[in-house]
Tab-separated table of C-alpha atoms in Angstrom:
chain	number	residue	atom	x	y	z
A	1	MET	CA	10.442	38.353	-22.627
A	2	LEU	CA	8.091	36.635	-25.058
A	3	ILE	CA	9.526	33.692	-26.997
A	4	THR	CA	7.836	33.149	-30.581
A	5	SER	CA	10.141	31.311	-32.649
A	6	SER	CA	11.624	27.618	-32.255
A	7	SER	CA	15.076	29.486	-32.803
A	8	GLU	CA	14.655	31.600	-30.038
A	9	LEU	CA	13.379	28.905	-27.599
A	10	ALA	CA	16.634	26.816	-28.371
A	11	ALA	CA	18.935	29.368	-27.584
A	12	VAL	CA	16.907	30.224	-24.235
A	13	CYS	CA	16.999	26.598	-23.256
A	14	ALA	CA	20.608	26.550	-24.011
A	15	ARG	CA	21.634	29.418	-21.894
A	16	LEU	CA	19.010	27.770	-19.105
A	17	ALA	CA	20.698	24.667	-19.219
A	18	LYS	CA	23.687	26.188	-17.383
A	19	HIS	CA	22.116	26.908	-14.409
A	20	PRO	CA	21.712	24.691	-11.458
A	21	PHE	CA	17.925	25.038	-11.665
A	22	VAL	CA	14.907	26.466	-13.643
A	23	THR	CA	11.663	27.429	-12.150
A	24	VAL	CA	9.097	26.268	-14.540
A	25	ASP	CA	5.237	26.932	-14.876
A	26	THR	CA	2.735	26.435	-17.684
A	27	GLU	CA	-0.883	27.911	-18.637
A	28	PHE	CA	-3.050	26.003	-20.216
A	29	LEU	CA	-6.710	25.237	-20.772
A	30	ARG	CA	-8.936	21.888	-19.956
A	31	GLU	CA	-12.360	22.750	-19.507
A	32	THR	CA	-13.668	21.712	-23.030
A	33	THR	CA	-11.053	18.738	-23.704
A	34	PHE	CA	-9.626	15.564	-22.298
A	35	TRP	CA	-6.077	16.465	-23.198
A	36	PRO	CA	-4.853	20.090	-21.389
A	37	LYS	CA	-3.947	22.242	-24.163
A	38	LEU	CA	-0.692	24.221	-23.622
A	39	CYS	CA	-0.942	27.803	-24.676
A	40	VAL	CA	2.166	29.320	-22.235
A	41	ILE	CA	5.412	28.033	-20.678
A	42	GLN	CA	7.255	30.226	-18.207
A	43	LEU	CA	11.025	29.545	-17.618
A	44	ALA	CA	13.616	31.107	-15.346
A	45	SER	CA	16.986	30.981	-14.116
A	46	THR	CA	18.595	33.311	-11.711
A	47	ALA	CA	19.890	35.190	-14.792
A	48	GLU	CA	16.397	35.632	-16.892
A	49	ALA	CA	12.860	34.796	-17.075
A	50	VAL	CA	11.021	34.316	-20.111
A	51	ALA	CA	7.482	33.166	-21.563
A	52	VAL	CA	7.115	30.957	-24.388
A	53	ASP	CA	4.220	30.965	-26.828
A	54	ALA	CA	3.603	27.237	-27.210
A	55	LEU	CA	1.038	28.186	-29.741
A	56	ALA	CA	3.218	30.103	-31.883
A	57	PRO	CA	2.932	28.999	-35.748
A	58	GLY	CA	5.587	26.396	-36.281
A	59	MET	CA	6.849	26.380	-32.523
A	60	ASP	CA	9.050	23.308	-32.254
A	61	LEU	CA	8.868	22.564	-28.258
A	62	THR	CA	11.656	19.869	-28.302
A	63	PRO	CA	14.389	21.948	-26.948
A	64	PHE	CA	11.931	22.431	-23.698
A	65	PHE	CA	11.701	18.960	-23.467
A	66	ASP	CA	15.396	18.315	-23.672
A	67	LEU	CA	15.892	20.697	-21.049
A	68	MET	CA	13.235	18.962	-18.632
A	69	VAL	CA	14.933	15.774	-18.753
A	70	ASP	CA	18.388	17.280	-18.360
A	71	PRO	CA	20.048	15.396	-15.189
A	72	ALA	CA	22.252	18.606	-14.306
A	73	VAL	CA	19.226	20.850	-14.039
A	74	VAL	CA	16.638	20.851	-11.199
A	75	LYS	CA	13.290	21.777	-12.386
A	76	VAL	CA	11.005	23.638	-9.956
A	77	PHE	CA	7.390	23.613	-10.317
A	78	HIS	CA	4.565	24.558	-7.652
A	79	ALA	CA	1.792	21.781	-7.482
A	80	ALA	CA	3.803	19.950	-10.293
A	81	ARG	CA	1.303	17.249	-11.081
A	82	GLN	CA	-0.711	19.097	-13.973
A	83	ASP	CA	2.651	20.840	-15.247
A	84	VAL	CA	4.355	17.153	-15.462
A	85	GLU	CA	1.239	15.593	-17.199
A	86	ILE	CA	1.396	17.992	-19.924
A	87	VAL	CA	5.064	17.115	-20.513
A	88	TRP	CA	4.396	13.622	-20.471
A	89	HIS	CA	1.072	13.809	-22.884
A	90	LEU	CA	3.073	15.825	-25.506
A	91	SER	CA	6.666	14.348	-25.204
A	92	LYS	CA	6.148	10.871	-23.255
A	93	ARG	CA	9.107	12.318	-20.875
A	94	ILE	CA	9.275	13.328	-17.278
A	95	PRO	CA	10.970	16.234	-16.028
A	96	GLU	CA	13.766	15.135	-13.553
A	97	PRO	CA	15.327	15.795	-11.383
A	98	LEU	CA	12.227	17.604	-9.774
A	99	PHE	CA	11.187	19.758	-6.924
A	100	ASP	CA	7.757	20.480	-6.042
A	101	SER	CA	7.705	23.577	-3.752
A	102	GLN	CA	4.102	22.440	-2.627
A	103	VAL	CA	5.191	19.527	-1.292
A	104	ALA	CA	8.286	20.931	0.348
A	105	ALA	CA	5.888	23.604	1.707
A	106	MET	CA	3.936	21.001	3.328
A	107	VAL	CA	6.958	19.018	4.506
A	108	LEU	CA	7.780	22.069	6.195
A	109	GLY	CA	4.466	22.711	7.838
A	110	TYR	CA	3.440	25.792	5.905
A	111	GLY	CA	0.156	24.032	5.580
A	112	ASP	CA	-1.901	21.435	3.544
A	113	SER	CA	-1.651	22.077	-0.314
A	114	ILE	CA	-0.642	25.994	0.082
A	115	SER	CA	-1.286	27.861	-2.826
A	116	TYR	CA	1.376	29.673	-4.717
A	117	ASP	CA	0.638	33.252	-3.887
A	118	GLN	CA	-0.009	32.399	-0.192
A	119	LEU	CA	3.213	30.496	-0.079
A	120	VAL	CA	4.812	33.555	-1.991
A	121	GLN	CA	3.468	35.866	0.540
A	122	ARG	CA	4.763	33.626	3.741
A	123	THR	CA	8.515	33.075	2.427
A	124	ASN	CA	9.255	36.296	0.281
A	125	GLY	CA	6.428	38.879	1.839
A	126	THR	CA	5.235	39.618	-1.704
A	127	GLN	CA	1.551	40.062	-2.953
A	128	LEU	CA	0.923	38.939	-6.312
A	129	ASP	CA	-1.432	40.396	-8.452
A	130	LYS	CA	-3.715	37.592	-9.777
A	131	THR	CA	-5.830	39.636	-11.888
A	132	SER	CA	-5.146	37.558	-15.247
A	133	ARG	CA	-5.794	34.326	-13.530
A	134	PHE	CA	-8.615	33.314	-15.346
A	135	THR	CA	-8.079	35.017	-18.764
A	136	ASP	CA	-8.148	33.061	-22.022
A	137	TRP	CA	-4.441	32.020	-22.760
A	138	SER	CA	-5.586	30.751	-25.886
A	139	LYS	CA	-6.286	33.996	-27.713
A	140	ARG	CA	-3.334	35.872	-29.579
A	141	PRO	CA	-2.054	38.369	-28.900
A	142	LEU	CA	-1.125	38.048	-25.740
A	143	SER	CA	-1.397	41.161	-23.425
A	144	PRO	CA	1.545	42.716	-21.942
A	145	ALA	CA	-0.814	42.256	-18.354
A	146	GLN	CA	-0.812	38.569	-19.494
A	147	ILE	CA	3.137	38.311	-20.201
A	148	ASP	CA	4.141	40.154	-16.864
A	149	TYR	CA	1.685	37.738	-14.771
A	150	ALA	CA	2.577	34.400	-16.364
A	151	ILE	CA	6.609	35.394	-16.109
A	152	ALA	CA	6.005	36.519	-12.358
A	153	ASP	CA	5.109	32.946	-11.328
A	154	VAL	CA	8.396	31.619	-12.184
A	155	THR	CA	10.621	34.585	-11.154
A	156	HIS	CA	8.821	34.928	-7.613
A	157	LEU	CA	9.353	31.024	-7.386
A	158	ARG	CA	13.243	31.277	-7.633
A	159	ASP	CA	12.984	33.013	-4.315
A	160	VAL	CA	10.719	30.689	-2.874
A	161	TYR	CA	12.986	27.623	-4.100
A	162	VAL	CA	16.199	28.976	-2.294
A	163	LYS	CA	14.255	29.800	0.937
A	164	LEU	CA	12.723	26.126	0.896
A	165	THR	CA	15.517	24.254	-0.094
A	166	GLY	CA	17.613	25.976	2.860
A	167	GLU	CA	15.062	25.353	5.083
A	168	LEU	CA	14.902	21.356	4.316
A	169	GLN	CA	18.733	21.365	4.234
A	170	LYS	CA	18.796	22.970	7.964
A	171	ARG	CA	15.894	20.657	9.340
A	172	GLY	CA	17.196	17.541	7.658
A	173	ARG	CA	14.122	16.947	5.399
A	174	SER	CA	15.618	17.061	1.847
A	175	ASP	CA	15.309	13.276	1.652
A	176	TRP	CA	11.471	13.670	2.588
A	177	VAL	CA	10.869	15.843	-0.232
A	178	ALA	CA	13.112	13.412	-2.663
A	179	GLU	CA	10.955	10.394	-1.423
A	180	GLU	CA	7.705	12.235	-2.452
A	181	MET	CA	9.063	13.119	-5.688
A	182	ARG	CA	9.340	9.803	-6.872
A	183	VAL	CA	5.575	9.529	-7.183
A	184	LEU	CA	5.505	12.594	-9.341
A	185	THR	CA	8.342	11.381	-11.817
A	186	SER	CA	6.757	7.851	-12.080
A	187	PRO	CA	5.080	7.527	-15.787
A	188	ASP	CA	2.258	5.537	-14.048
A	189	THR	CA	1.103	8.523	-12.271
A	190	TYR	CA	0.096	9.740	-15.582
A	191	ARG	CA	-0.915	6.920	-18.172
A	192	GLN	CA	-4.663	7.074	-18.685
A	193	GLU	CA	-4.872	3.169	-19.612
A	194	PRO	CA	-8.776	2.472	-20.797
A	195	GLU	CA	-8.274	-0.720	-19.293
A	196	ARG	CA	-7.959	1.046	-15.881
A	197	ALA	CA	-10.426	3.556	-15.740
A	198	TRP	CA	-13.054	1.582	-13.749
A	199	GLU	CA	-10.671	1.827	-10.968
A	200	ARG	CA	-11.984	5.294	-9.855
A	201	PHE	CA	-15.368	3.752	-9.131
A	202	ARG	CA	-13.994	0.373	-7.652
A	203	SER	CA	-15.292	1.173	-3.976
A	204	ARG	CA	-18.920	1.825	-5.306
A	205	VAL	CA	-19.419	-1.817	-6.795
A	206	ARG	CA	-20.486	-4.835	-4.773
A	207	LYS	CA	-21.035	-7.681	-7.170
A	208	PRO	CA	-18.830	-9.343	-9.804
A	209	ARG	CA	-21.610	-8.717	-12.427
A	210	GLU	CA	-21.620	-4.953	-11.530
A	211	LEU	CA	-17.682	-4.680	-11.889
A	212	ALA	CA	-17.597	-6.646	-14.897
A	213	VAL	CA	-20.226	-4.087	-16.546
A	214	LEU	CA	-18.284	-1.210	-15.111
A	215	MET	CA	-14.881	-2.638	-16.313
A	216	GLU	CA	-16.158	-2.407	-19.811
A	217	VAL	CA	-17.984	0.683	-20.089
A	218	ALA	CA	-15.532	2.616	-18.439
A	219	ALA	CA	-13.098	1.468	-20.675
A	220	TRP	CA	-15.398	2.363	-23.392
A	221	ARG	CA	-16.141	6.024	-22.331
A	222	GLU	CA	-11.968	6.446	-21.932
A	223	ARG	CA	-11.355	5.379	-25.088
A	224	GLU	CA	-14.003	7.541	-26.584
A	225	ALA	CA	-12.954	10.836	-24.514
A	226	GLN	CA	-9.226	10.293	-25.758
A	227	ALA	CA	-10.099	9.718	-29.120
A	228	ARG	CA	-12.542	12.669	-29.552
A	229	ASP	CA	-10.257	14.864	-27.273
A	230	VAL	CA	-13.414	15.944	-24.917
A	231	PRO	CA	-14.014	15.478	-20.742
A	232	ARG	CA	-15.173	12.241	-19.942
A	233	SER	CA	-18.577	13.862	-18.782
A	234	ARG	CA	-19.123	14.883	-22.590
A	235	VAL	CA	-19.362	11.223	-23.516
A	236	LEU	CA	-20.994	9.886	-20.618
A	237	LYS	CA	-21.820	11.556	-17.198
A	238	ASP	CA	-20.435	9.442	-14.083
A	239	ASP	CA	-23.798	8.860	-12.523
A	240	SER	CA	-25.104	7.196	-15.856
A	241	LEU	CA	-22.061	5.143	-15.904
A	242	PHE	CA	-22.608	4.123	-12.368
A	243	ASP	CA	-26.311	3.062	-13.224
A	244	ILE	CA	-25.483	1.356	-16.325
A	245	ALA	CA	-22.744	-0.634	-14.124
A	246	LEU	CA	-25.591	-1.485	-11.526
A	247	THR	CA	-28.278	-2.296	-13.781
A	248	GLY	CA	-26.746	-3.843	-16.763
A	249	PRO	CA	-29.157	-2.747	-19.532
A	250	LYS	CA	-28.616	-5.707	-22.025
A	251	SER	CA	-30.716	-3.694	-24.857
A	252	VAL	CA	-31.235	-0.285	-26.103
A	253	GLU	CA	-34.908	-0.548	-24.856
A	254	ALA	CA	-33.669	-1.208	-21.239
A	255	LEU	CA	-31.058	1.664	-21.597
A	256	GLY	CA	-33.181	4.232	-22.952
A	257	ALA	CA	-35.900	3.012	-19.568
A	258	MET	CA	-33.231	4.317	-17.373
A	259	ARG	CA	-33.766	7.990	-15.582
A	260	SER	CA	-30.100	8.924	-15.892
A	261	ILE	CA	-29.908	8.128	-19.631
A	262	PRO	CA	-31.051	11.346	-21.809
A	263	LYS	CA	-34.113	10.742	-23.950
A	264	GLY	CA	-33.300	9.090	-27.154
A	265	TRP	CA	-29.740	8.711	-26.389
A	266	GLU	CA	-30.246	5.265	-26.344
A	267	ARG	CA	-30.684	4.954	-30.151
A	268	SER	CA	-27.408	6.935	-30.942
A	269	ARG	CA	-24.159	5.572	-32.029
A	270	ASP	CA	-22.990	5.644	-28.587
A	271	GLY	CA	-25.885	4.201	-26.804
A	272	MET	CA	-25.335	1.200	-28.964
A	273	ALA	CA	-21.794	0.995	-28.173
A	274	VAL	CA	-22.773	0.999	-24.547
A	275	VAL	CA	-25.304	-1.765	-24.895
A	276	GLU	CA	-22.106	-3.784	-26.710
A	277	ALA	CA	-20.129	-3.235	-23.573
A	278	VAL	CA	-22.541	-4.100	-21.054
A	279	GLN	CA	-23.198	-7.325	-22.710
A	280	ALA	CA	-19.045	-8.041	-23.075
A	281	GLY	CA	-19.192	-7.288	-19.240
A	282	LEU	CA	-22.187	-9.822	-18.716
A	283	ALA	CA	-19.980	-12.328	-20.622
A	284	ARG	CA	-16.888	-12.078	-18.416
A	285	ASP	CA	-15.606	-14.894	-16.428
A	286	PRO	CA	-16.369	-13.646	-12.693
A	287	ARG	CA	-13.081	-16.096	-11.675
A	288	GLU	CA	-11.182	-13.722	-13.951
A	289	LEU	CA	-12.360	-10.456	-12.316
A	290	PRO	CA	-9.926	-8.340	-9.828
A	291	PRO	CA	-11.083	-8.578	-6.333
A	292	ILE	CA	-13.910	-6.743	-4.989
A	293	ASP	CA	-13.271	-4.093	-2.000
A	294	LYS	CA	-15.159	-5.383	0.534
A	295	HIS	CA	-16.745	-2.556	2.867
A	296	ARG	CA	-16.841	-3.980	6.355
A	297	PRO	CA	-18.104	-1.425	8.931
A	298	GLN	CA	-16.156	-0.161	11.510
A	299	SER	CA	-16.537	-1.970	15.171
A	300	GLN	CA	-16.670	0.388	18.040
A	301	SER	CA	-13.174	-0.294	18.798
A	302	GLN	CA	-11.899	0.614	15.467
A	303	SER	CA	-13.790	3.914	15.527
A	304	ALA	CA	-12.112	4.795	18.739
A	305	THR	CA	-8.994	3.789	17.369
A	306	VAL	CA	-9.277	5.941	14.557
A	307	GLU	CA	-10.181	9.004	16.621
A	308	LEU	CA	-7.185	8.427	18.872
A	309	LEU	CA	-4.963	8.205	15.803
A	310	LYS	CA	-6.461	11.839	14.560
A	311	VAL	CA	-5.305	13.205	17.704
A	312	LEU	CA	-2.147	11.745	17.741
A	313	LEU	CA	-1.627	13.038	13.947
A	314	LYS	CA	-2.251	16.394	14.738
A	315	MET	CA	-0.019	16.731	17.718
A	316	VAL	CA	2.834	14.816	15.792
A	317	ALA	CA	2.157	17.257	12.530
A	318	GLU	CA	2.149	20.415	15.233
A	319	LYS	CA	5.411	19.208	17.094
A	320	HIS	CA	7.158	18.486	13.816
A	321	HIS	CA	6.233	21.558	12.115
A	322	VAL	CA	4.851	19.333	9.069
A	323	ALA	CA	1.387	19.184	7.327
A	324	ALA	CA	-0.890	16.365	8.751
A	325	LYS	CA	-1.925	15.633	5.202
A	326	VAL	CA	1.244	14.566	3.851
A	327	VAL	CA	1.957	12.378	6.802
A	328	ALA	CA	-1.087	10.494	6.663
A	329	THR	CA	-4.314	10.487	5.233
A	330	SER	CA	-8.163	9.526	6.597
A	331	ASP	CA	-7.770	6.307	4.643
A	332	ASP	CA	-4.440	5.436	6.129
A	333	LEU	CA	-5.909	5.822	9.673
A	334	ASP	CA	-8.700	3.663	8.892
A	335	ARG	CA	-6.409	1.101	7.157
A	336	ILE	CA	-4.082	1.399	10.515
A	337	ALA	CA	-7.057	0.469	12.710
A	338	GLU	CA	-7.843	-2.308	10.876
A	339	SER	CA	-4.399	-3.994	10.370
A	340	ASP	CA	-0.938	-3.485	11.389
A	341	GLU	CA	0.264	-4.564	8.547
A	342	ALA	CA	-1.913	-2.123	6.149
A	343	ASP	CA	-0.046	-1.049	3.049
A	344	VAL	CA	-0.250	2.498	3.334
A	345	GLY	CA	2.442	5.561	3.151
A	346	ALA	CA	2.063	6.357	6.777
A	347	LEU	CA	3.500	2.993	7.753
A	348	LYS	CA	6.476	3.466	5.364
A	349	GLY	CA	9.855	5.424	5.216
A	350	TRP	CA	10.206	8.569	7.108
A	351	ARG	CA	6.274	8.764	7.819
A	352	ARG	CA	6.679	5.675	9.971
A	353	GLU	CA	9.536	7.037	11.979
A	354	LEU	CA	7.775	10.347	12.552
A	355	PHE	CA	4.136	8.840	13.111
A	356	GLY	CA	3.578	5.110	11.987
A	357	ASP	CA	5.381	3.638	14.821
A	358	LYS	CA	3.848	5.893	17.455
A	359	ALA	CA	0.353	5.384	15.979
A	360	LEU	CA	0.892	1.133	16.054
A	361	ALA	CA	2.076	1.704	19.802
A	362	LEU	CA	-0.975	3.701	20.521
A	363	LYS	CA	-3.018	1.306	19.162
A	364	HIS	CA	-1.728	-1.682	21.283
A	365	GLY	CA	-1.538	0.703	24.446
A	366	LYS	CA	2.273	1.050	24.490
A	367	LEU	CA	1.764	4.521	24.174
A	368	ALA	CA	-1.053	7.205	25.705
A	369	LEU	CA	-2.136	10.610	25.084
A	370	ALA	CA	-1.914	12.951	28.090
A	371	ILE	CA	-2.914	16.734	28.570
A	372	GLU	CA	0.108	18.696	29.959
A	373	ARG	CA	-0.023	22.485	30.132
A	374	GLY	CA	-3.229	22.633	27.795
A	375	ARG	CA	-1.188	20.317	25.200
A	376	VAL	CA	-1.545	16.944	24.062
A	377	THR	CA	1.208	14.920	24.524
A	378	THR	CA	2.437	11.060	24.677
A	379	VAL	CA	3.263	9.010	27.602
A	380	GLU	CA	4.638	5.824	27.359
A	381	ARG	CA	3.346	2.695	28.965
A	382	THR	CA	4.749	-0.216	30.981
A	383	PRO	CA	2.719	-3.280	30.596
A	384	ALA	CA	1.113	-4.318	33.659
A	385	VAL	CA	2.532	-7.119	35.348
A	386	VAL	CA	0.647	-10.205	36.611
A	387	ILE	CA	1.603	-11.998	39.788
A	388	ALA	CA	-0.086	-15.507	39.968
A	389	GLU	CA	-0.907	-16.518	43.326
A	390	ALA	CA	1.003	-19.586	44.652
């Protein structure tokens, strides 16, 4: 069923709101824009499934946004971040309560970032037809094949949701998924603030002067990309942005002398704006800049600790049938090796109970790794007692 009018959408959303959960998916385009262009919305309850033409003339999506924040209805997505970002951008509201089947699958050990079609295959035994995956969803009219493809994404998700929630309850991991949903339902996850655009490159700068220029130029690029609704690279490529931060060209001529800047671009309106941003960065008070992440090479002992932590992580993930990626990242392991007080996810909540405490015990010699019947296992170590001679 294809919904093409606001009245139809309102009626559908009223019916869906009577169910404990709805499955949701979207089709959008983003290759040539900064903001995703919403084309189709798919919704399903246990009683019906529809596709909504978000580009239909006069379509008012308010009933859909209202449904997304209905506290009585769980909204089920797979790999929800981009879909939630769309809802946030268009309505400044976030779907909640939220369930992400990809996160739940990772918690249950189906693998790191499992795709939707793979998850459907493994849970329902169904092979999905993905021939319409890369079609142009902005062209109208939508073909029957496109509509069938779109609706299939939410009808199979119903069965996936039921199976995963059953497994989570059986294994006592529902709270694990709920903890992960806090990040996906936080507005901070989706805000695109120009003043914070520099943070994507913070690990690449080493000097206050570089950081000051980076902050100004990155903020300018972000504002331009948002205002023009084009990808950031259409305004200024990442490599050029970083080169400008390193060299700090104070004039149009200095900007034009850079190899990463296209010939003649420095004389454009954008080129002049970049020079102004550079000058604003150089004028910043270094004492008011954020601290620079100082890269410190790992010592041999830290490197060895990280390697042992990797083995421990793999062992724990296999033993408890959970994806290693959702327990701890490579950065988590590096930071744990450096500090017991590292502010990382692996040392918080259920991750600490599952892995973090063992990681610290291994780091301090209270836990050892051993091979037993061809499998890695842990052995608690008793500290040696030193007896002083009389």
